[in-house]
Amino acid sequence: MSDSAVLLIDCPDRRGLIARVSSLLYEHGANILHADEHSDEVLGLFFMRIEFALQSDGLTMDLDNFRAAFTPIATDLNMNWSLTSSAERPRVALFCSRYTHCMNDLLQRWFSGELHCDIPLIISNHSDAQLLADFYGIPFEHVPVTADARAAAEARQLELLAANNIDLVVLARYMQVLSPEFVAQYPSRIINVHHSFLPAFTGARPYHAAHSRGVKIIGATSHYVTATLDDGPIIEQNVARITHREQVEDLIAKGRDLERSVLFRAVKLHLQRRILCYSNKTVVFD
Amino acid sequence: MSDSAVLLIDCPDRRGLIARVSSLLYEHGANILHADEHSDEVLGLFFMRIEFALQSDGLTMDLDNFRAAFTPIATDLNMNWSLTSSAERPRVALFCSRYTHCMNDLLQRWFSGELHCDIPLIISNHSDAQLLADFYGIPFEHVPVTADARAAAEARQLELLAANNIDLVVLARYMQVLSPEFVAQYPSRIINVHHSFLPAFTGARPYHAAHSRGVKIIGATSHYVTATLDDGPIIEQNVARITHREQVEDLIAKGRDLERSVLFRAVKLHLQRRILCYSNKTVVFD
Amino acid sequence: MSDSAVLLIDCPDRRGLIARVSSLLYEHGANILHADEHSDEVLGLFFMRIEFALQSDGLTMDLDNFRAAFTPIATDLNMNWSLTSSAERPRVALFCSRYTHCMNDLLQRWFSGELHCDIPLIISNHSDAQLLADFYGIPFEHVPVTADARAAAEARQLELLAANNIDLVVLARYMQVLSPEFVAQYPSRIINVHHSFLPAFTGARPYHAAHSRGVKIIGATSHYVTATLDDGPIIEQNVARITHREQVEDLIAKGRDLERSVLFRAVKLHLQRRILCYSNKTVVFD
Amino acid sequence: MSDSAVLLIDCPDRRGLIARVSSLLYEHGANILHADEHSDEVLGLFFMRIEFALQSDGLTMDLDNFRAAFTPIATDLNMNWSLTSSAERPRVALFCSRYTHCMNDLLQRWFSGELHCDIPLIISNHSDAQLLADFYGIPFEHVPVTADARAAAEARQLELLAANNIDLVVLARYMQVLSPEFVAQYPSRIINVHHSFLPAFTGARPYHAAHSRGVKIIGATSHYVTATLDDGPIIEQNVARITHREQVEDLIAKGRDLERSVLFRAVKLHLQRRILCYSNKTVVFD
C-alpha cells in the first residue's frame, strides 16, 4: 500500500472548517481516503479526522510543505492538531503482571500483522511473561514492585521507556497502580484494561463484586489512565451474559475474553489515530 | 395444550433430593416436561424447578393428593416451595407515569398471547395511558401522587390492588418511589425496570450520567423491588452500543428498547415461575 | 429545532470532491452538522451525505439558490444526487397481513415522535389491523389478494399509493409477493422485513428451516425490495441466540422482536436519508 | 477438586426416567452436582446429562459397581449412554494449515488450564505452526497433502491418530476436505470451524461471498464433521456487525476472532461432555 497520513483536529466549532481544511489538502495534492467529523453542540467543539493518500493521480504530496501551510491556519482557528505519516511506526511498551492472556493476545496479533507498531519492550513485576517475550524476540525487563520501593521501580520503568523512545504504554493486566507523577509523563498515552463494565465495580476484585451483586451481564473496559483510578476516558467496552450457574471463577474465565478484546481494540484504535480525548471522554472515529 | 404444573423448591442441599422429588412425582402420575436444578455450593443451598404434565399415558394426576403427600417431606427437608397449576392465571397490575412505551409493549404482547396472565388494572399518576387502557379494555385508575399526599396515594393503590386480587405489580416506568411499607406488602412480587445497567447509575437521570461519563455501552435492568432503591434482585439486563455521536436524547431513545425488552422478559419469567430469589440475587431457570 | 437539509451524492471518485462540495455549501451559508463519506476503491465510486443547518450566524441559507449553483457542478462530475429539506415530511404507506406486531411497533414509535413522516395509508389483505389503524386515526384499506386476482389487487394498491402521494412503502410482515411491475414503480422505495438472517433461509417458513438445520442463532433482515424475492439490498440485520430447548413456536416468538427492530431501524434510516444503494448493496451512514 | 463423573443418556421418552436414574445414582452414593434434561416432543426422544461427585458425606462411589447396575436398565430402556470419569483426560489432536490464530488460541487456553485434555499431536500440511508447537512442547507432524496423494496423506494421518490414541480431532482452520472414509473413523469426534454463519456461505471464500452480498453481520460456525461438506451438526455460532466501510480483508480480520471463539467453545463443550447429537443437530447442555 502507498503511504498515507492522518490529520487529527479539535477546535472551537465554526462554519466552514471542513471546506477550509479539505481545500488546503486538495491544493497540496492529497487524496482523501476517509474523512470523519463530530461536533459537540453543547460545548461548541469540533473534531475531525482525515486520512489521505500521499500519492495519487501521479502526484506526490510533500507533507512538510502542507504542514508549513497548515500551521498558521491552525493557530488562527485555535486548533489542537497532529499530523502523522503512516511511515512512522509507533513504539509500544507492554506492562504485565502474572496474567499473560492479554499479553499473549496482543503479541500474537502483532506478530500476524494486525497491529501497526514496534514493540521493543516488555516490563513486568513478575517473570511469568519471560518465555512469551522470548518466543516473540522482545526484550523483557523484570522490574519488581514492592510497597516500600514503588518510587524506585517507577523511576526504573520511566528510564526504560525513555531509553526505548516509547510512544504508548499498554497495561496488559498490570496489577500495580501507577503514581500520578508517572501518569503525567504519558498523558493520553497509557491504555489500561479494567475487568468490569465501568463505572460499575471500580477497584479490586470486580468479578467477585459482580457475582455478589447478582448481575446478569459482566463487562470489561479499556481506557486511558489518568491520576484517578479507573476513571480515565473510556475507549472501548464489551460485555457477556452470565447466569446464576456461573461462579466467580467462571466469571473470571469469561472475563478474560472480554479483557483481550477491549484492550486489543483500544490499542488498535490508538495506533490508527482514531481517538480524540475531551472532557474525560473519547471521540472514536471507527 | 393439556394442563401442567410447576413445582419450585429451595432448601438446604443434601444427597438424594432429585431422586426423592422425582420419584414422588412419578408415583403420582406426573410426566416431567422440564426439570432444572441449581446448587449454591458456597451457601449449601439447592434450587429446583420441575414442570410436569397432569395428563399422560391415560392417567390424570390429582394435584391435591400430590400436595398432601409432598407437604410432610418438604417440612422434613426444610423446603421453601410452591406448587402452581397452569389453570390458575396470575392477576397483574401495571403502574406507569407519563412514558407509555413499556406499557404499550406489555399490552400488545399480552393481547397477542405472549403473557399468560390477566391484567385487570392499570394505575397511573398521570392520564397519558388512559387511551391505551381503553383500547385494550382494561380498567384505568388515575391516582395522582403529590409530595405531601404520598401516603394517601399509596393507601388508595393498595386498596385497588387488594380489591382486584393482584398477584404481581409491574412498574412500567412508574416514576415514583414506593415506600418500604408498600413494598413489604408484595415481597418478590413487584417488578421494576431501571434505565441503566445496574449497579452503575442508580437513581435519577441515568442516561444523563452515562453520557457524562462517556460510556460506550448503555443498559437497562429489571429487578424485584426492595426497600432500598434500585438495589433489589436483578432479573434481567440488556445493553446497546453507543458512540460519541449520540446525545442524551439518543441514549433515551435507544434505552427505550432496552427497557421494553428487559421488563417484558422479567414479567414473562415471573409468570412462568422461573425465578427464585436468595441473598438478594435471582436464580432464573430459562 | 431549526430547519436543516440533507445532500446525498454518489459519483465516480476523484480528488477534491469534499473540498468542492463543502466550499460551495460554505459560500451559500450552510452550517454543516454532519458529514460522512465513503469510497468503494474497487469500483472507484464515491458516496457522501452532508446534513447542514439552514440558519446559523444570523444567516438563512436559500436552498433554491444552492440547488441552482450545485446542479451544473453535479452534472459536470457525473453525480447522482438528491437534496431534501427537513421541512418536507415523507409520506409512508404500511402494508400488512395478519401479523400486526411490526405494524404496532411502527405506529407506536411514529405516534411518540420517533419517525419523522406522515402515515396517511394502511393497506392489508386482511382486516386484523383495522382496530389498530382506527386507534391511531389512520385510513385503512382492505384489499383482498387472491391467486387469480393478484393483478387487480396490485392495480388497486398502486391507485391508492398514487392518490396519497406515497414516497415509501413499508411491508410490515405483508405476506404477499409483489410483482416485478409493482416493484418497478417504487425503486429503492419499498422496504421489506424477512424473518431470517439472509441469505440463509430465503422463501417461506424460515423459522421452520432454521429449527430443522439446528442453528444456534436466528436472525431477521430488512431490505429494499427488488424483482427477485428476498434478494434486494440489505439495510439492517439482527440476531438472537437460541438453544435446543426452543421449538419452532419459540423461534417465531423470539423472531418477532428481531423483525420489529430491523424493520424500524430500516424505516428510520431511510427517512433520515442515510441509505445509498449500489451493486445490490447499501451504504448506511449512521 | 474431588473426582466427578458425567452420565450422558439419550433414549425414547417415557414417564419416570429421571426418577429411575437419579434413584439408582443415589443408592450408589453419587452426589448430583448438575442435572440437565431435554425432550424432543416431536420425535419422542429424551436426553439427559448428569454430573455427580464420587465423594460425598464420607462415602466414595464405586463407578464400576454403578456401571454394572445401570447396564441392564439402560438396555431395557433402549438407551444410548456413556459414563465418563473426570480422571480420564481426553486426548486431542489439532490439525491446521497456514493460518495459526485458532491453533494459537487453543494452545494458549490449554496451557493456562482452560481445556481439560492432553494434546499429544499437531498435524499440518504446512510448517507454519511448527514454532508454536515447539513453544508448547507438542509433537508436530508435517503431512503434506497434494491432489494426487490425498489418500496416502489421510492414511498417514490416521496412523498418527491411532498411534496416539486420539479421542478428538480438532480442525483449527485446516483447509483440506477430509474424505468420507476418514470422517467415518471418528463419528461426532471431528470438530471443524467454518468461517461463515451456516447455512449461509458454505464452501470456499465465505468472506468474499458475504462482502459481495452486502450482509450487515458476519459469523462463524463450529460443527461436527460429516460426510457432507459444511453440513454437520452445529455446535456453536457467533456473529459480529460490519458496515459498508469494511472490505474483505477487514471481514477476514474480524472473522478470525469469531472463528477462535466458536472453535474454543465447541472444543470445551465437547470435552466437558455437554453435547449430544441427533437428527444432524446438537443438544448442548451448557
Short mmCIF file of N, CA and C in Angstrom, two decimals, chain C residues 5-7 24-25 28 52 61-75 81-85 88:
data_model
loop_
_atom_site.label_atom_id
_atom_site.label_comp_id
_atom_site.label_asym_id
_atom_site.label_seq_id
_atom_site.Cartn_x
_atom_site.Cartn_y
_atom_site.Cartn_z
N ALA C 5 -31.11 20.42 6.08
CA ALA C 5 -31.28 19.71 4.82
C ALA C 5 -30.22 18.64 4.70
N VAL C 6 -30.49 17.66 3.84
CA VAL C 6 -29.53 16.58 3.60
C VAL C 6 -29.20 16.53 2.11
N LEU C 7 -27.90 16.53 1.82
CA LEU C 7 -27.43 16.35 0.45
C LEU C 7 -26.79 14.97 0.34
N LEU C 24 -18.72 25.03 -1.62
CA LEU C 24 -19.94 25.61 -2.17
C LEU C 24 -21.00 25.78 -1.07
N LEU C 25 -21.10 24.79 -0.21
CA LEU C 25 -22.06 24.90 0.90
C LEU C 25 -21.70 26.08 1.79
N HIS C 28 -22.68 29.38 0.40
CA HIS C 28 -24.13 29.65 0.44
C HIS C 28 -24.67 29.76 1.86
N PHE C 52 -26.89 19.71 6.93
CA PHE C 52 -26.48 21.07 7.30
C PHE C 52 -27.66 21.90 7.76
N MET C 61 -29.92 30.33 4.81
CA MET C 61 -29.50 29.83 3.52
C MET C 61 -30.69 29.69 2.60
N ASP C 62 -30.51 30.03 1.35
CA ASP C 62 -31.58 29.86 0.35
C ASP C 62 -31.32 28.55 -0.38
N LEU C 63 -32.13 27.54 -0.10
CA LEU C 63 -31.88 26.22 -0.65
C LEU C 63 -32.01 26.19 -2.17
N ASP C 64 -32.93 26.99 -2.71
CA ASP C 64 -33.10 27.02 -4.17
C ASP C 64 -31.89 27.62 -4.87
N ASN C 65 -31.34 28.66 -4.29
CA ASN C 65 -30.11 29.24 -4.84
C ASN C 65 -28.99 28.21 -4.87
N PHE C 66 -28.86 27.50 -3.74
CA PHE C 66 -27.80 26.48 -3.68
C PHE C 66 -28.03 25.42 -4.74
N ARG C 67 -29.28 25.02 -4.86
CA ARG C 67 -29.60 23.97 -5.84
C ARG C 67 -29.21 24.42 -7.25
N ALA C 68 -29.53 25.65 -7.53
CA ALA C 68 -29.21 26.18 -8.85
C ALA C 68 -27.70 26.21 -9.10
N ALA C 69 -26.95 26.55 -8.06
CA ALA C 69 -25.50 26.62 -8.21
C ALA C 69 -24.88 25.23 -8.26
N PHE C 70 -25.50 24.29 -7.56
CA PHE C 70 -24.91 22.95 -7.45
C PHE C 70 -25.16 22.11 -8.70
N THR C 71 -26.31 22.34 -9.35
CA THR C 71 -26.72 21.47 -10.46
C THR C 71 -25.65 21.34 -11.56
N PRO C 72 -25.11 22.44 -12.06
CA PRO C 72 -24.11 22.27 -13.12
C PRO C 72 -22.86 21.52 -12.65
N ILE C 73 -22.47 21.75 -11.40
CA ILE C 73 -21.31 21.02 -10.87
C ILE C 73 -21.60 19.53 -10.83
N ALA C 74 -22.78 19.20 -10.34
CA ALA C 74 -23.17 17.79 -10.23
C ALA C 74 -23.19 17.13 -11.60
N THR C 75 -23.69 17.84 -12.57
CA THR C 75 -23.72 17.30 -13.93
C THR C 75 -22.31 17.08 -14.44
N TRP C 81 -27.62 12.57 -7.28
CA TRP C 81 -27.70 13.34 -6.04
C TRP C 81 -29.14 13.67 -5.71
N SER C 82 -29.35 14.00 -4.45
CA SER C 82 -30.67 14.49 -4.02
C SER C 82 -30.45 15.48 -2.89
N LEU C 83 -31.34 16.41 -2.80
CA LEU C 83 -31.26 17.46 -1.78
C LEU C 83 -32.64 17.55 -1.14
N THR C 84 -32.71 17.32 0.15
CA THR C 84 -34.01 17.26 0.80
C THR C 84 -34.03 18.12 2.05
N SER C 85 -35.05 18.92 2.19
CA SER C 85 -35.18 19.76 3.38
C SER C 85 -35.96 19.03 4.45
N GLU C 88 -39.84 19.05 4.48
CA GLU C 88 -40.67 18.08 3.76
C GLU C 88 -40.83 16.83 4.62
#
